[in-house]
Structure formats: C-alpha cells, structure tokens
Tab-separated table of C-alpha atoms in Angstrom:
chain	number	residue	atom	x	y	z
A	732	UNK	CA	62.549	40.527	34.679
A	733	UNK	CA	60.124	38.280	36.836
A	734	UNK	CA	57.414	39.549	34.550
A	735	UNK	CA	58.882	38.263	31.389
A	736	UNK	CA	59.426	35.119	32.756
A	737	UNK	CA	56.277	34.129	34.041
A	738	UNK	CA	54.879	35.640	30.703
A	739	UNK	CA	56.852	33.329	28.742
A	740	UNK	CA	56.085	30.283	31.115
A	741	UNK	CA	52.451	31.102	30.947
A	742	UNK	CA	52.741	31.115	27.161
A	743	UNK	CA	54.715	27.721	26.637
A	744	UNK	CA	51.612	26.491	28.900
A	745	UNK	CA	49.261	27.361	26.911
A	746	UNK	CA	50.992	26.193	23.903
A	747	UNK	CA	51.297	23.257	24.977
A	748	UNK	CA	47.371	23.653	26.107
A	749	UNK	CA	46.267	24.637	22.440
A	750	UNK	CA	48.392	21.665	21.134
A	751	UNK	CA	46.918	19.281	23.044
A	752	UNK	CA	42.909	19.942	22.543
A	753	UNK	CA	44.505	20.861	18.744
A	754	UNK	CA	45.305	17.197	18.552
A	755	UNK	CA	41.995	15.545	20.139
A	756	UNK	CA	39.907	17.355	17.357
A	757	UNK	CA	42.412	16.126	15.088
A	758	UNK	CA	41.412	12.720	16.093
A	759	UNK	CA	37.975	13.148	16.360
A	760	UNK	CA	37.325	14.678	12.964
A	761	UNK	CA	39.382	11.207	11.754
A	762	UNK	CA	37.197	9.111	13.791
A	763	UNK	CA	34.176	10.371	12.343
A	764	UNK	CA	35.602	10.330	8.639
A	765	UNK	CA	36.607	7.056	9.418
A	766	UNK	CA	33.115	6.067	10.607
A	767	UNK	CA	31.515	7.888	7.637
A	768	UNK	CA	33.381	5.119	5.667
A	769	UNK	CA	31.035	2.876	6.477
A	770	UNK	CA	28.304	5.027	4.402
A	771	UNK	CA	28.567	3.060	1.638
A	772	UNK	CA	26.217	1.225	-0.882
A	773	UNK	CA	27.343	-1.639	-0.614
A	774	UNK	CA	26.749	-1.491	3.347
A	775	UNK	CA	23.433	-0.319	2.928
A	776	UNK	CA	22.693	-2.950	0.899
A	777	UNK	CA	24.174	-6.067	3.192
A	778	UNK	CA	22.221	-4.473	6.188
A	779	UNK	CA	18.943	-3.958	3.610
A	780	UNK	CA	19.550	-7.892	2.717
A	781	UNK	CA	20.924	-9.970	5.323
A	782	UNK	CA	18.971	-12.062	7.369
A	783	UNK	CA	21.084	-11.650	10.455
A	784	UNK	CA	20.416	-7.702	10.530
A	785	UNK	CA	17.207	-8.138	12.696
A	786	UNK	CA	18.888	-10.511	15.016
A	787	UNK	CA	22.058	-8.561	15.618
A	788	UNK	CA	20.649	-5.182	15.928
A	789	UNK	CA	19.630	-2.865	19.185
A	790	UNK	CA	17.549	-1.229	17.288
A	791	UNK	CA	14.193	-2.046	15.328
A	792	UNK	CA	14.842	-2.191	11.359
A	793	UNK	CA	12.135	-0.960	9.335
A	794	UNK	CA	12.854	-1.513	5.326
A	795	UNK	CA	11.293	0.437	2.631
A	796	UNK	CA	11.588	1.034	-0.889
A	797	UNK	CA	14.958	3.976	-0.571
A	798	UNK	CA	15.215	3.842	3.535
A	799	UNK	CA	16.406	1.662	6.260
A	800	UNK	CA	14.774	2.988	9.376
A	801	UNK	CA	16.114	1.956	12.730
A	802	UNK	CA	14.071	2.895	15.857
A	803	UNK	CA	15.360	2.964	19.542
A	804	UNK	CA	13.499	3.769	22.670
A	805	UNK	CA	14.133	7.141	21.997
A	806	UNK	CA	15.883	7.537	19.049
A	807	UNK	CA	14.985	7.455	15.339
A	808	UNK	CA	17.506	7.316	12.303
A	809	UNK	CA	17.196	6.121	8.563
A	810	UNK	CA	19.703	5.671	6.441
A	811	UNK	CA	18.385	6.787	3.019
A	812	UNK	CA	19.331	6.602	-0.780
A	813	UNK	CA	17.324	8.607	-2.879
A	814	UNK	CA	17.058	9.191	-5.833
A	815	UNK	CA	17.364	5.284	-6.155
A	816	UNK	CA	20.288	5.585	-8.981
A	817	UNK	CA	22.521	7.488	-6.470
A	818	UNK	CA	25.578	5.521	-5.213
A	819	UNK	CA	25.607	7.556	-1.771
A	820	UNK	CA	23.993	7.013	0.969
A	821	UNK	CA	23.112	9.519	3.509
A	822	UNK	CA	22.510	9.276	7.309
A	823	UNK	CA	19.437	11.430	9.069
A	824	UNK	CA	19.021	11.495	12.526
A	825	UNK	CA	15.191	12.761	13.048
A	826	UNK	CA	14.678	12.141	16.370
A	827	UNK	CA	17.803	14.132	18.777
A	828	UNK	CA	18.671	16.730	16.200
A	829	UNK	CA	22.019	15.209	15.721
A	830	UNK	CA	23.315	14.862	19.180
A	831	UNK	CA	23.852	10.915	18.922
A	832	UNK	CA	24.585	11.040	15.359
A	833	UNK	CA	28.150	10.600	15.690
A	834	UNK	CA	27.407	7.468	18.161
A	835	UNK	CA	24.919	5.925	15.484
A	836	UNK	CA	28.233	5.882	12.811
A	837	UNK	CA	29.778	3.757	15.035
A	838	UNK	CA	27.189	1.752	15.708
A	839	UNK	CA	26.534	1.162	12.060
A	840	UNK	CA	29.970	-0.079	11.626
A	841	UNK	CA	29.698	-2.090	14.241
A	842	UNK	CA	26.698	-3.924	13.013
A	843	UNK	CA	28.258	-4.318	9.459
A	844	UNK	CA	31.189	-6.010	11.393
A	845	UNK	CA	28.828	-7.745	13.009
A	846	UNK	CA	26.632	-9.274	9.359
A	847	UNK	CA	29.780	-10.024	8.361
A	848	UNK	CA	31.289	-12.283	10.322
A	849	UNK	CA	27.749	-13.906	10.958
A	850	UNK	CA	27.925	-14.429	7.090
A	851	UNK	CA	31.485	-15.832	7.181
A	852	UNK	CA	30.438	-18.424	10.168
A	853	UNK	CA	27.611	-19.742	7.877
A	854	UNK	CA	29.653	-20.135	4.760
A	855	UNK	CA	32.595	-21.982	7.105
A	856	UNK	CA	29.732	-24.449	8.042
C-alpha cells in the first residue's frame, strides 16, 4: 500500500515537472516567432535607409547591394535578401554557429524600435 502511494506521489511530481518545462518551451518557441516577426522587408529596409541606424547600433553596419552586415567584437551576422525580388529576408549568423542567434532577433527588434521612434522625434520637431 505504501508503495502505491509514493508511486502515485512521485508521478503527480513529475507531472507537474513535465508541465512546467512543457510550458517554458512553449514560451520560448513564441518568443522567438515573435522575434522572427521582425524579419521583415520592410524592416530591412528602414535599418538599410535610416540615418539613425549607425548611431543607435552596438554593432558596426556594413551595407551592400542584398546584405546588411553587422559586426561585433566577436560576432558577425548579415541579414540578407537574395535573390533581390524576394520579399523575405533571412538572418545568418557566421560567426558563433548560431549560439547568439536567438539574442541577435531581439536585438534587431530592438533597434527597429529604436529607428522608429528616432524617426517619430524628428517629424514631431
């Protein structure tokens, strides 16, 4: 009888458990499709553009003719739209093999947030 008991104590734990780290990947795969919102064309193109995207960002931005390149200390990512008639634009992390990839999203919606409001101050002056 004490068997079954602590069997089915132990297994509402671990219920509970599984729920639990269920529910943070839950959230974490929503974060990041959140974040991969901010992939968009029209994003690329006010970071591509603005003049405030220099000024506002960590990171060094290096334009070319499909890429955005932003280098770190000791990180490297572009954000790239090729072929040039695509509407998508893609994220590539080529210097940590994705390990901070997840942190650049955020970042990149941060600095969109950031052009943004720099570009509403202007136009309310």
């Amino acid at each position: 009888m004490k068997t079954c008991i602590i069997i089915g104590l132990l297994l509402i734990t671990l219920f509970f458990l599984f729920r639990r780290v269920l529910a943070g990947g839950e959230k974490i795969i929503e974060e990041r499709n959140q974040n991969t919102k901010c992939l968009t064309l029209e994003n690329y193109l006010l970071i591509r553009e603005s003049p405030y995207a220099d000024e506002l960002s960590e990171y060094t931005i290096y334009r070319e003719e499909h890429e955005i390149k932003f280098r770190g200390e000791a990180s490297f990512f572009t954000l790239t739209r090729f072929p040039p008639e695509t509407t998508t634009v893609k994220l590539r992390d080529l210097s940590t093999h994705g390990l901070r990839k997840r942190e650049f999203l955020i970042y990149v919606c941060n600095l969109v947030d950031k052009i943004k409001k720099q570009n509403r101050k202007t136009m309310l002056l």
